[in-house]
Coordinates of N, CA and C in Angstrom, one line a residue:
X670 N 8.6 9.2 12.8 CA 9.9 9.9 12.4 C 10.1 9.9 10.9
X671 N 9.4 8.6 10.0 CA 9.9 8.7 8.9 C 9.2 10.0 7.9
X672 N 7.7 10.0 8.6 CA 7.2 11.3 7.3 C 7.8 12.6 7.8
X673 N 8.8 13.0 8.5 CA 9.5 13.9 9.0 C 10.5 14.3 8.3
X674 N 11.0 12.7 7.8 CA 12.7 12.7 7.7 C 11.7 13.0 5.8
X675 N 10.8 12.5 5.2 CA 10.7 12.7 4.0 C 10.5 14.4 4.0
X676 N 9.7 14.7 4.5 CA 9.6 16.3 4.6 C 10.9 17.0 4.3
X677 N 11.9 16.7 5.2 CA 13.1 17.2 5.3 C 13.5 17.0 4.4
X678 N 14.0 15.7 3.6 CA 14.6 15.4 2.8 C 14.3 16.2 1.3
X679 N 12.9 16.3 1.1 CA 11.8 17.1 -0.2 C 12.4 18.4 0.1
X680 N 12.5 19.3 1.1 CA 13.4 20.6 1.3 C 14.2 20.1 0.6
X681 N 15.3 19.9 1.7 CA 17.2 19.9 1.3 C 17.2 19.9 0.2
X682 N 16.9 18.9 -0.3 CA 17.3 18.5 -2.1 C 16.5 19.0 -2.9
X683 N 15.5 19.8 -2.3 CA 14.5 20.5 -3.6 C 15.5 21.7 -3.8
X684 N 16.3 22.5 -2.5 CA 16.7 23.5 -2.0 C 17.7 23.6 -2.6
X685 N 18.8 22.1 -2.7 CA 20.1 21.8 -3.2 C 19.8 22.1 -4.8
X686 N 18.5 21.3 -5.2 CA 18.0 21.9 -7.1 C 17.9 23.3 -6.8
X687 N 17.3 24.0 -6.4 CA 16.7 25.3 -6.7 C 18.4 26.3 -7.0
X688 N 19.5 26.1 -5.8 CA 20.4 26.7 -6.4 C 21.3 25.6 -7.3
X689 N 21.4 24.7 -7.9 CA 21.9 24.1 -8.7 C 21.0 24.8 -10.1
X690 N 19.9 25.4 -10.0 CA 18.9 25.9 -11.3 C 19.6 27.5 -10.8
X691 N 20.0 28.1 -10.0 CA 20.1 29.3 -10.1 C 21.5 29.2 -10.8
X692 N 22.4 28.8 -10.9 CA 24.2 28.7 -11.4 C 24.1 28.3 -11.9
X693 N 23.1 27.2 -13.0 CA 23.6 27.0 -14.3 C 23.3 27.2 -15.1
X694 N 24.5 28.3 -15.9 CA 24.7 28.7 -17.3 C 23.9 27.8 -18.5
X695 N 23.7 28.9 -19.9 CA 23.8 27.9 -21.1 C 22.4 27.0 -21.1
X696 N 21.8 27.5 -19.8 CA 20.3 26.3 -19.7 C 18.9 27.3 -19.7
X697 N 18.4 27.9 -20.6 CA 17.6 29.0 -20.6 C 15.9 27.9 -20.2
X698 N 15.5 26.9 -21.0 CA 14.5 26.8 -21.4 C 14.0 25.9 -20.1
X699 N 14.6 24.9 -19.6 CA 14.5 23.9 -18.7 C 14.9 24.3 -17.0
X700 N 14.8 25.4 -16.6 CA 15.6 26.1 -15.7 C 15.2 25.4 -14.6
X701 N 14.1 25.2 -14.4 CA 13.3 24.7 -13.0 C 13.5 23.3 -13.0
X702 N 14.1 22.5 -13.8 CA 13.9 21.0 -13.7 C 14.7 20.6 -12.7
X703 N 15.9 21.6 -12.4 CA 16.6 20.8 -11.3 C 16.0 20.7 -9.7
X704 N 15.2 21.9 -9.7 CA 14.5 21.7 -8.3 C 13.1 21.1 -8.5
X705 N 13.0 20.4 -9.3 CA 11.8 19.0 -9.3 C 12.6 18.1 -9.0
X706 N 13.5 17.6 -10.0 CA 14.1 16.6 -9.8 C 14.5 16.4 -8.2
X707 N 15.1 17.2 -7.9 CA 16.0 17.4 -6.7 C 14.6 17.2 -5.6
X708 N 13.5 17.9 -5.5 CA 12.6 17.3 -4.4 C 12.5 15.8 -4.8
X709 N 11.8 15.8 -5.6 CA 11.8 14.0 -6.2 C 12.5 13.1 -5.7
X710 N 13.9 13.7 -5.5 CA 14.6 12.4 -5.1 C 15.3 12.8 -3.5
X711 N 14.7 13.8 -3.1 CA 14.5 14.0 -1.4 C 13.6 12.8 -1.0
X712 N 12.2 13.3 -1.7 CA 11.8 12.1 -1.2 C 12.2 10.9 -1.0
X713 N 12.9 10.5 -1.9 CA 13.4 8.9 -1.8 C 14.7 9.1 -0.5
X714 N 15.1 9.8 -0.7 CA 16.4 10.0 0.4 C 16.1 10.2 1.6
X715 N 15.1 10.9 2.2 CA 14.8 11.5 3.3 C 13.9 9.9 3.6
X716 N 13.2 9.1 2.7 CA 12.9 7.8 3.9 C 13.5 6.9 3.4
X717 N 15.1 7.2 3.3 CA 16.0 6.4 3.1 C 16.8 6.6 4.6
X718 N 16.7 7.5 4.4 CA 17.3 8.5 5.9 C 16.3 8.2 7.4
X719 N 15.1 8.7 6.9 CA 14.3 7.8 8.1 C 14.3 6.6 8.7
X720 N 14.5 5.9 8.0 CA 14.6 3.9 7.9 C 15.9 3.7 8.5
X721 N 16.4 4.4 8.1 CA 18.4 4.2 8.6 C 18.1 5.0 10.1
X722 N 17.7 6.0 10.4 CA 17.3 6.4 11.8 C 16.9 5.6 12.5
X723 N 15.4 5.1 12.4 CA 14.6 4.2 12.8 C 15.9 3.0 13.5
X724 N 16.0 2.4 12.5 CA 16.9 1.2 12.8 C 18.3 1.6 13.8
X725 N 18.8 3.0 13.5 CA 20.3 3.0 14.5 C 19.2 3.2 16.1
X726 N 17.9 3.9 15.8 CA 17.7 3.7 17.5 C 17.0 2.4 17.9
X727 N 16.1 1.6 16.9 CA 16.7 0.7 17.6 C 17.2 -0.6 18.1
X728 N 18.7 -0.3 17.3 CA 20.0 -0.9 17.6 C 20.4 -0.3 19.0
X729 N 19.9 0.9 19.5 CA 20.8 1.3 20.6 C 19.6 1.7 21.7
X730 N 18.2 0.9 21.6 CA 17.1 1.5 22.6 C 17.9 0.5 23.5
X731 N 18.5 -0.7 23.5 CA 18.2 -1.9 24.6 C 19.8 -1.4 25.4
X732 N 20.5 -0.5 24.9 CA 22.0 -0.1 25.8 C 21.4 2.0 26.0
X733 N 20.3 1.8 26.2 CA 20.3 3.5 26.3 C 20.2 3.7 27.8
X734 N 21.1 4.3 28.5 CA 20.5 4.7 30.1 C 20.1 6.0 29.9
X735 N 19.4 6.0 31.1 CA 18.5 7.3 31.5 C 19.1 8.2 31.6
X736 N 20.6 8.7 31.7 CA 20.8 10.0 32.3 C 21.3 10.5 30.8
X737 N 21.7 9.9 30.0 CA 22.0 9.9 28.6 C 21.2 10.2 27.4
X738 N 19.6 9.8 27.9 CA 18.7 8.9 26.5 C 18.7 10.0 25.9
X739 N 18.3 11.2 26.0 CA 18.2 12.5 25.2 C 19.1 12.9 23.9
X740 N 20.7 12.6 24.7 CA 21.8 12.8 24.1 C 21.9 11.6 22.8
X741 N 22.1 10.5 23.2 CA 21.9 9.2 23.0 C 20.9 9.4 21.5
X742 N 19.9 9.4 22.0 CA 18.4 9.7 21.0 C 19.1 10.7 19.6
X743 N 19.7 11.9 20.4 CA 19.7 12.9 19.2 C 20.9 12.2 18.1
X744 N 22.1 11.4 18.8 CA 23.1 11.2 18.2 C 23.0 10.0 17.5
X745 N 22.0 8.9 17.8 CA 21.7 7.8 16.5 C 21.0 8.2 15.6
X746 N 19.6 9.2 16.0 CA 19.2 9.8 14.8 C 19.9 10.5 13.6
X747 N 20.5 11.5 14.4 CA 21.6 11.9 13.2 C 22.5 11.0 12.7
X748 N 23.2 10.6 13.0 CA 24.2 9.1 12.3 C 23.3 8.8 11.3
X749 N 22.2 7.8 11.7 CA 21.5 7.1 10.8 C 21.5 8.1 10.0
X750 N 20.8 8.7 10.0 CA 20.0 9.7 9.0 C 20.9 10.4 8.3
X751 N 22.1 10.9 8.5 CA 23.2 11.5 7.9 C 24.1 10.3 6.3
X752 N 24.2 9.1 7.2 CA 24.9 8.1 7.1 C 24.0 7.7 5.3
X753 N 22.4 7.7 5.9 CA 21.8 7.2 4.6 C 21.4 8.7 3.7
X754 N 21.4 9.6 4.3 CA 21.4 10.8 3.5 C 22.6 10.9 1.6
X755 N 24.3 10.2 2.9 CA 24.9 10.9 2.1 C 25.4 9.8 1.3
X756 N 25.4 8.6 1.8 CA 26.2 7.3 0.9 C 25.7 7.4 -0.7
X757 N 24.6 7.2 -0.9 CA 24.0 7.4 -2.6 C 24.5 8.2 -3.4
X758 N 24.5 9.6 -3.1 CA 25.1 10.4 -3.9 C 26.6 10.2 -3.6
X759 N 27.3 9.8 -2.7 CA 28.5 9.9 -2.3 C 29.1 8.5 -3.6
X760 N 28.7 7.5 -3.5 CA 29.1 6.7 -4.4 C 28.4 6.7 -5.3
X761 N 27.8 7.6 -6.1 CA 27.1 8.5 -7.7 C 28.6 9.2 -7.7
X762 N 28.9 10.3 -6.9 CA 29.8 11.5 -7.6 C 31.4 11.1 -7.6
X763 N 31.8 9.8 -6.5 CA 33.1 9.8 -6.5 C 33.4 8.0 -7.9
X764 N 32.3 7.3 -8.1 CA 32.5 6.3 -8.7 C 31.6 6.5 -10.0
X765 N 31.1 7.7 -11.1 CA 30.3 7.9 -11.8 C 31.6 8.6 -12.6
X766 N 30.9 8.9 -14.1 CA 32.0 9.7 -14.9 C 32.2 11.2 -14.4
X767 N 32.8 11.6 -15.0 CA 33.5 12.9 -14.8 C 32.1 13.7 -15.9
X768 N 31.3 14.2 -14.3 CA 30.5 15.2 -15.3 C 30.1 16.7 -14.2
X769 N 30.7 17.5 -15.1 CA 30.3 19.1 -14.7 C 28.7 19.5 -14.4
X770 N 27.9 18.7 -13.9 CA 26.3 18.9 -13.8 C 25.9 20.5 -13.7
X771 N 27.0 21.0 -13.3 CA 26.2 22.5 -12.9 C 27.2 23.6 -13.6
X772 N 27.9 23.2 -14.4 CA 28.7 24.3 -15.2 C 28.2 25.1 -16.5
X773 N 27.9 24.2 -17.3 CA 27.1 24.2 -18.9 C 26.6 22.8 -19.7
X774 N 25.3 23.4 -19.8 CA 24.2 22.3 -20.3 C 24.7 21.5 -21.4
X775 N 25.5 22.2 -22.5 CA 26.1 21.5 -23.5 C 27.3 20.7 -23.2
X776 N 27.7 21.0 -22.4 CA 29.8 20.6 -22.1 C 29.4 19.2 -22.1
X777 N 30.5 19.0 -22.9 CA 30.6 17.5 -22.5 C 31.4 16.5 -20.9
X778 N 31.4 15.8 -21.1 CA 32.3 15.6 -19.3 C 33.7 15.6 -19.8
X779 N 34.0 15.8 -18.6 CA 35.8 16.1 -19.3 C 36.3 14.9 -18.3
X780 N 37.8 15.4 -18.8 CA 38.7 14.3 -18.5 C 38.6 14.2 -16.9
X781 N 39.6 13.1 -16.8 CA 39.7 13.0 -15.1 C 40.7 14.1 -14.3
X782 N 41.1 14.5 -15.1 CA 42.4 15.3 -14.9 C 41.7 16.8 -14.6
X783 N 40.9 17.0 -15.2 CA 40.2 18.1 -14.9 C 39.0 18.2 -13.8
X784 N 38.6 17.2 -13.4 CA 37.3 16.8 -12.8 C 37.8 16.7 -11.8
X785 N 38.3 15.3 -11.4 CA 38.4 15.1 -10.0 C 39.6 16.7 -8.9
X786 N 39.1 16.5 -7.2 CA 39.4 17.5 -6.6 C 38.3 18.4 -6.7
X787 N 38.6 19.5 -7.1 CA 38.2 20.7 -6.6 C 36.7 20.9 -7.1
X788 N 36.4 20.8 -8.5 CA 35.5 20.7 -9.5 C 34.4 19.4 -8.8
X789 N 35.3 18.1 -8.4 CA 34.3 17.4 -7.6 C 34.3 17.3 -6.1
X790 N 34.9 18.1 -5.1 CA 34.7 18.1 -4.2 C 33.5 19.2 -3.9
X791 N 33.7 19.8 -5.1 CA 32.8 21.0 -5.0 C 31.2 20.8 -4.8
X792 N 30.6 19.9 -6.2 CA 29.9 19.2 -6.1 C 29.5 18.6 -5.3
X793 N 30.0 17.3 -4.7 CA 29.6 16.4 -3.6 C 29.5 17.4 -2.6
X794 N 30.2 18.7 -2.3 CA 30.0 19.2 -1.0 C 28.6 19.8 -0.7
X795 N 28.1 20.6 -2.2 CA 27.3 21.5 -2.6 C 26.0 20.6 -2.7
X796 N 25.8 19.6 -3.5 CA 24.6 19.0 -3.8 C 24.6 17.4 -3.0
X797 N 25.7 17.0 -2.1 CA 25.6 15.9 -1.4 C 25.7 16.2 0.2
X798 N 26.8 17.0 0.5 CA 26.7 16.4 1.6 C 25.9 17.8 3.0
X799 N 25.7 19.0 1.8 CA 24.9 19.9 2.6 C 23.3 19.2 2.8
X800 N 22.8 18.9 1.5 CA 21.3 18.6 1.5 C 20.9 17.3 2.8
X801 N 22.1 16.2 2.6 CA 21.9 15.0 3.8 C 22.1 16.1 5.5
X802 N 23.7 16.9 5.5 CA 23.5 17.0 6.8 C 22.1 17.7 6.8
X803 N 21.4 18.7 6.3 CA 20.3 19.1 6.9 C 19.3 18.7 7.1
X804 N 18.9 17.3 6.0 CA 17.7 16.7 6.3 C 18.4 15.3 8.0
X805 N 19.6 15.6 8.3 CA 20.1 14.8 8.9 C 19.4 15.7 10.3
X806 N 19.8 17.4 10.4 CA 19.8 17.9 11.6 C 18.0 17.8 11.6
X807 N 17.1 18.3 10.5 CA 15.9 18.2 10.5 C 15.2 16.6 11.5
X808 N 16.0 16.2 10.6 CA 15.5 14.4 11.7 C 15.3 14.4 12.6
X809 N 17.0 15.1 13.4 CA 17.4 14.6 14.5 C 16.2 15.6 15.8
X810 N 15.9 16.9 15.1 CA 15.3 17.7 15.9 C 13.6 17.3 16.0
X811 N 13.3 16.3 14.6 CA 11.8 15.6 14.9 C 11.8 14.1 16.0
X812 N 13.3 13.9 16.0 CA 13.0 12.4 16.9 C 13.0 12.8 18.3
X813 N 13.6 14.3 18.5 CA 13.7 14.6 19.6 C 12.2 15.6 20.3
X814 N 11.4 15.5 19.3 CA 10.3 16.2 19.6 C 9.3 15.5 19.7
X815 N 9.1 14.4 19.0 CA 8.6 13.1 19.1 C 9.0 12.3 19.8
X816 N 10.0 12.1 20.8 CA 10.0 11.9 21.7 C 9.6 12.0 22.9
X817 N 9.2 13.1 22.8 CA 8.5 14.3 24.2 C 6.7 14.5 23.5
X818 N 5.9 14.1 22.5 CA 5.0 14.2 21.9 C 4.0 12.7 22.4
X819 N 3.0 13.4 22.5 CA 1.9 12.1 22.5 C 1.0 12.1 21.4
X820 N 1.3 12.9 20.7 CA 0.6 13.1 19.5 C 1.3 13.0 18.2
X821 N 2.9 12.1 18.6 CA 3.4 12.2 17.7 C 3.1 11.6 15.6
X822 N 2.4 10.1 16.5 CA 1.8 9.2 15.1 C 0.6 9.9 14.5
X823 N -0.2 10.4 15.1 CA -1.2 11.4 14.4 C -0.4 12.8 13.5
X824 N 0.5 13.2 13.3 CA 1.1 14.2 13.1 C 1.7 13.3 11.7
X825 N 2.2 12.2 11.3 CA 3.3 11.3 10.5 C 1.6 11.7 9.2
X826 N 0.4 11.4 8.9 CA -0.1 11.3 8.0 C -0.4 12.3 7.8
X827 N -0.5 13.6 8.0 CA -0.6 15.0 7.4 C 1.0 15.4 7.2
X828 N 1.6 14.9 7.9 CA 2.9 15.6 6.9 C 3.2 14.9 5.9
X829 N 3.1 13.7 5.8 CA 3.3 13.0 4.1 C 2.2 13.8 3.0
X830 N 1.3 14.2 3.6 CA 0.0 14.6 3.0 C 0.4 16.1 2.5
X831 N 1.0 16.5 3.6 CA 1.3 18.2 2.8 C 2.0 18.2 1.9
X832 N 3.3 17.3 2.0 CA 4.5 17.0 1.4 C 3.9 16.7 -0.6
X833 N 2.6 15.4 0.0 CA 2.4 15.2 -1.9 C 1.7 16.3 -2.6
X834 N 0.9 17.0 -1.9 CA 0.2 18.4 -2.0 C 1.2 19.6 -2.8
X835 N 2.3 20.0 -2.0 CA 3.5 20.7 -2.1 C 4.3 19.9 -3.6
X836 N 4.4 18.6 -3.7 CA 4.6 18.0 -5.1 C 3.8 18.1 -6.5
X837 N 2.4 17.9 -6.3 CA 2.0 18.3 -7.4 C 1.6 19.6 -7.5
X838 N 2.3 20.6 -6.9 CA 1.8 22.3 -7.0 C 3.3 22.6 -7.4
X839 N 4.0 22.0 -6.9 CA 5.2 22.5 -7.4 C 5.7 22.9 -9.3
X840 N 5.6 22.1 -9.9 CA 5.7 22.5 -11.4 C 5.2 23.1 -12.0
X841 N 3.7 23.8 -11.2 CA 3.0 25.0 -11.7 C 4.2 26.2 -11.1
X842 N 4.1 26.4 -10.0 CA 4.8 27.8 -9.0 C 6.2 27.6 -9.7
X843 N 7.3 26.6 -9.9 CA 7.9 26.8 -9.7 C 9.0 27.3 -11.5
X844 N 7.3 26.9 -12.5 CA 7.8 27.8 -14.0 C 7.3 28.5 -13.7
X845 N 7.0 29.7 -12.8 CA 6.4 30.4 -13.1 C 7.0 31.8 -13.5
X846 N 6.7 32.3 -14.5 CA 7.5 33.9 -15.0 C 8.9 33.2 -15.9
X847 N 8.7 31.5 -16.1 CA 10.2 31.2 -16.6 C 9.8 31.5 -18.1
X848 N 10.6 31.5 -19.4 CA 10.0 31.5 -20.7 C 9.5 30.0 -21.2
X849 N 8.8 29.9 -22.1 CA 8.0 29.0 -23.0 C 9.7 28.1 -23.4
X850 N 9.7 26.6 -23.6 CA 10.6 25.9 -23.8 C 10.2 26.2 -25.5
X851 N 11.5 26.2 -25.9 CA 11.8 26.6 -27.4 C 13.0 25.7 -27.7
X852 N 12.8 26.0 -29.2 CA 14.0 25.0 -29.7 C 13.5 23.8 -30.0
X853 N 14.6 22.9 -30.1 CA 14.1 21.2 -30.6 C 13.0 20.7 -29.2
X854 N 12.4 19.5 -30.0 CA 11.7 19.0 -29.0 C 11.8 18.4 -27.8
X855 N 13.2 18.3 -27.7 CA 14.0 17.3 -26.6 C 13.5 18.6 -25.1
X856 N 14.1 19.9 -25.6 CA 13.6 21.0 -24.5 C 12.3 20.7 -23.8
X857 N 11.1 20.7 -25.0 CA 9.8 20.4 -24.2 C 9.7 19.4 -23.4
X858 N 10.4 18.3 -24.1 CA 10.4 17.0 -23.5 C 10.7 16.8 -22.0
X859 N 12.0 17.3 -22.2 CA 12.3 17.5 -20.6 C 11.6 18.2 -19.3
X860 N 11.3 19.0 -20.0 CA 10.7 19.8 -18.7 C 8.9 18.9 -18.5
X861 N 8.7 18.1 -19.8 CA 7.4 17.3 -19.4 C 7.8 16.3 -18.5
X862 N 8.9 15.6 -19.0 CA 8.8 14.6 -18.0 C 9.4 14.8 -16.9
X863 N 10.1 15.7 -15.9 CA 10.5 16.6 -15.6 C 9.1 16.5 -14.1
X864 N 7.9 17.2 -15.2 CA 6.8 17.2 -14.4 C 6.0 16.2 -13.9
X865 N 6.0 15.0 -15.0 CA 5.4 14.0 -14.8 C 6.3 13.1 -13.4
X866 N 7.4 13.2 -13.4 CA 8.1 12.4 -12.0 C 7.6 13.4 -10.5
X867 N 7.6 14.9 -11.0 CA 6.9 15.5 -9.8 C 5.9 14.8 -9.2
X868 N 4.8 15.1 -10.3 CA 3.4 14.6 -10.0 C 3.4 13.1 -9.6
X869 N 4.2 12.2 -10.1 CA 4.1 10.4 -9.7 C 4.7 10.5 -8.3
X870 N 5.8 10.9 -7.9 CA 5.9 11.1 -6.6 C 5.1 11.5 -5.4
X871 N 4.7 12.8 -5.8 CA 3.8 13.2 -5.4 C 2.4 12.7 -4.8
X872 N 2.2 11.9 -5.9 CA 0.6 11.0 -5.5 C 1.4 9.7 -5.3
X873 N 2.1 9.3 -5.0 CA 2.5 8.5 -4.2 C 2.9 8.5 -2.8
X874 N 3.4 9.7 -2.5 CA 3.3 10.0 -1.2 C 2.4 10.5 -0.7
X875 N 0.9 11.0 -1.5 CA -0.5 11.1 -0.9 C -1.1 9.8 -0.6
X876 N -0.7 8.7 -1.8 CA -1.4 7.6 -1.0 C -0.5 6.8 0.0
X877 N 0.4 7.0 0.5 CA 1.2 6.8 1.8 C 0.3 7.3 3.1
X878 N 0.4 8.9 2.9 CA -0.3 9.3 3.7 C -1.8 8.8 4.1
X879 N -2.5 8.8 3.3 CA -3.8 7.9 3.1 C -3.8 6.7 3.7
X880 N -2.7 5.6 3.1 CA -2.7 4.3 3.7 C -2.0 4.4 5.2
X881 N -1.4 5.3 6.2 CA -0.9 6.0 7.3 C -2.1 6.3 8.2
X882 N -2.9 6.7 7.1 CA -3.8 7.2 8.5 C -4.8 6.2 8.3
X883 N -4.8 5.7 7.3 CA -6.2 3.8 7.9 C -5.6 3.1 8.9
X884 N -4.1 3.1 8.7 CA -4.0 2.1 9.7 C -3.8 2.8 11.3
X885 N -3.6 4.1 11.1 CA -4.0 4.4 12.8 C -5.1 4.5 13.1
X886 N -6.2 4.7 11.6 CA -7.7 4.6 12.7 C -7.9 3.2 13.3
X887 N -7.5 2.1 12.3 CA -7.6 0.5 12.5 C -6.8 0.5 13.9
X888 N -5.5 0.7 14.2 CA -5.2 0.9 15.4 C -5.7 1.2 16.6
X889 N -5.9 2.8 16.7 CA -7.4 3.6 17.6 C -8.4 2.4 17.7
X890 N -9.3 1.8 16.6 CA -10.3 1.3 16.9 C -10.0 -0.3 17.8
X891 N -9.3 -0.7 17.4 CA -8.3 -2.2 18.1 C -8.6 -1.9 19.2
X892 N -7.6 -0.9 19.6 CA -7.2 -0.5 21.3 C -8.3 -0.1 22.2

């Protein structure tokens, strides 16, 4: 379930950057960094979200009856997975300063007076709590398919595998047709390092995948 919930997670929040990079003004040269960043830290969320799944089923495998388990099954997966989807960003946006992330690149943060409500409910709604519920419903529809799967643990190390694949291809596809970063050096800078957390993620979740599938051949050969 967990390389599921990272899959999911690399969507939502790449998905939640991509239109966070389409509406913000004032930002010509760096345009694509929010949907790197934003997969980047799917990944960390989505097996933050996995782990918190994992664990609410099971807290609740030893009270699950039979006429139930299905229902049961779909409703701790989502909890968990929702629950650790949204808390991080949720205490980032309501305990962090007053900052307009998606209005204009230059603005400074403003007061509280202006920020809190609408300006930040807006936010947390748009970049927190849409990206969790869907990597939440994504989950909930792999635990429930995996639960009916005999093939389910062979499937967990090619999806981490696609996923780091899809990470280091991403910062080529995703400047693509954008313009050349201009201006002071800080522009280039960003969008390098920008790339460089792509790519570290990335081959980190290929050697996940890698170290996933030694241990189910080690397993297969045990058994």
């Amino acid at each position: 379930m967990v390389p599921w919930a990272v899959a999911a997670g690399t969507v939502a929040w790449g998905l939640a950057g991509s239109w966070r990079a389409e509406h913000m003004r004032n930002y010509p040269w760096n345009v694509w960094t929010p949907i790197g960043y934003g997969a980047a830290k799917g990944v960390v969320l989505g097996l933050l979200a996995g782990w918190c799944a994992v664990w609410f089923l099971r807290l609740g495998k030893s009270s699950t009856q039979p006429g139930g388990s299905r229902a049961r099954l779909a409703g701790l997966a989502f909890t968990g997975g929702l629950l650790a989807g949204i808390t991080p960003g949720t205490i980032r946006d309501f305990t962090g300063p007053p900052q307009p992330r998606t209005l204009y690149y230059f603005d400074e943060p403003r007061p509280d007076a202006e920020w809190y409500w609408q300006p930040l409910l807006s936010e947390w709604l748009t970049y927190t709590v849409l990206p969790a519920l869907g990597c939440a419903l994504a989950l909930t529809a792999a635990a429930l398919l995996a639960a009916r799967s005999s093939r389910r643990d062979a499937l967990g190390w090619a999806v981490l595998a696609t996923v780091g694949v899809g990470l280091l291809l991403l910062p080529h596809y995703a400047t693509a047709g954008l313009p050349q970063a201009e201006g002071n050096g800080d522009h280039v800078n960003e969008s390098a390092t920008a790339a460089m957390a792509v790519w570290g993620t990335g081959l980190v979740v290929l050697v996940g995948s890698l170290v996933l599938r030694r241990r189910m051949r080690r397993a297969a050969s045990t058994a």
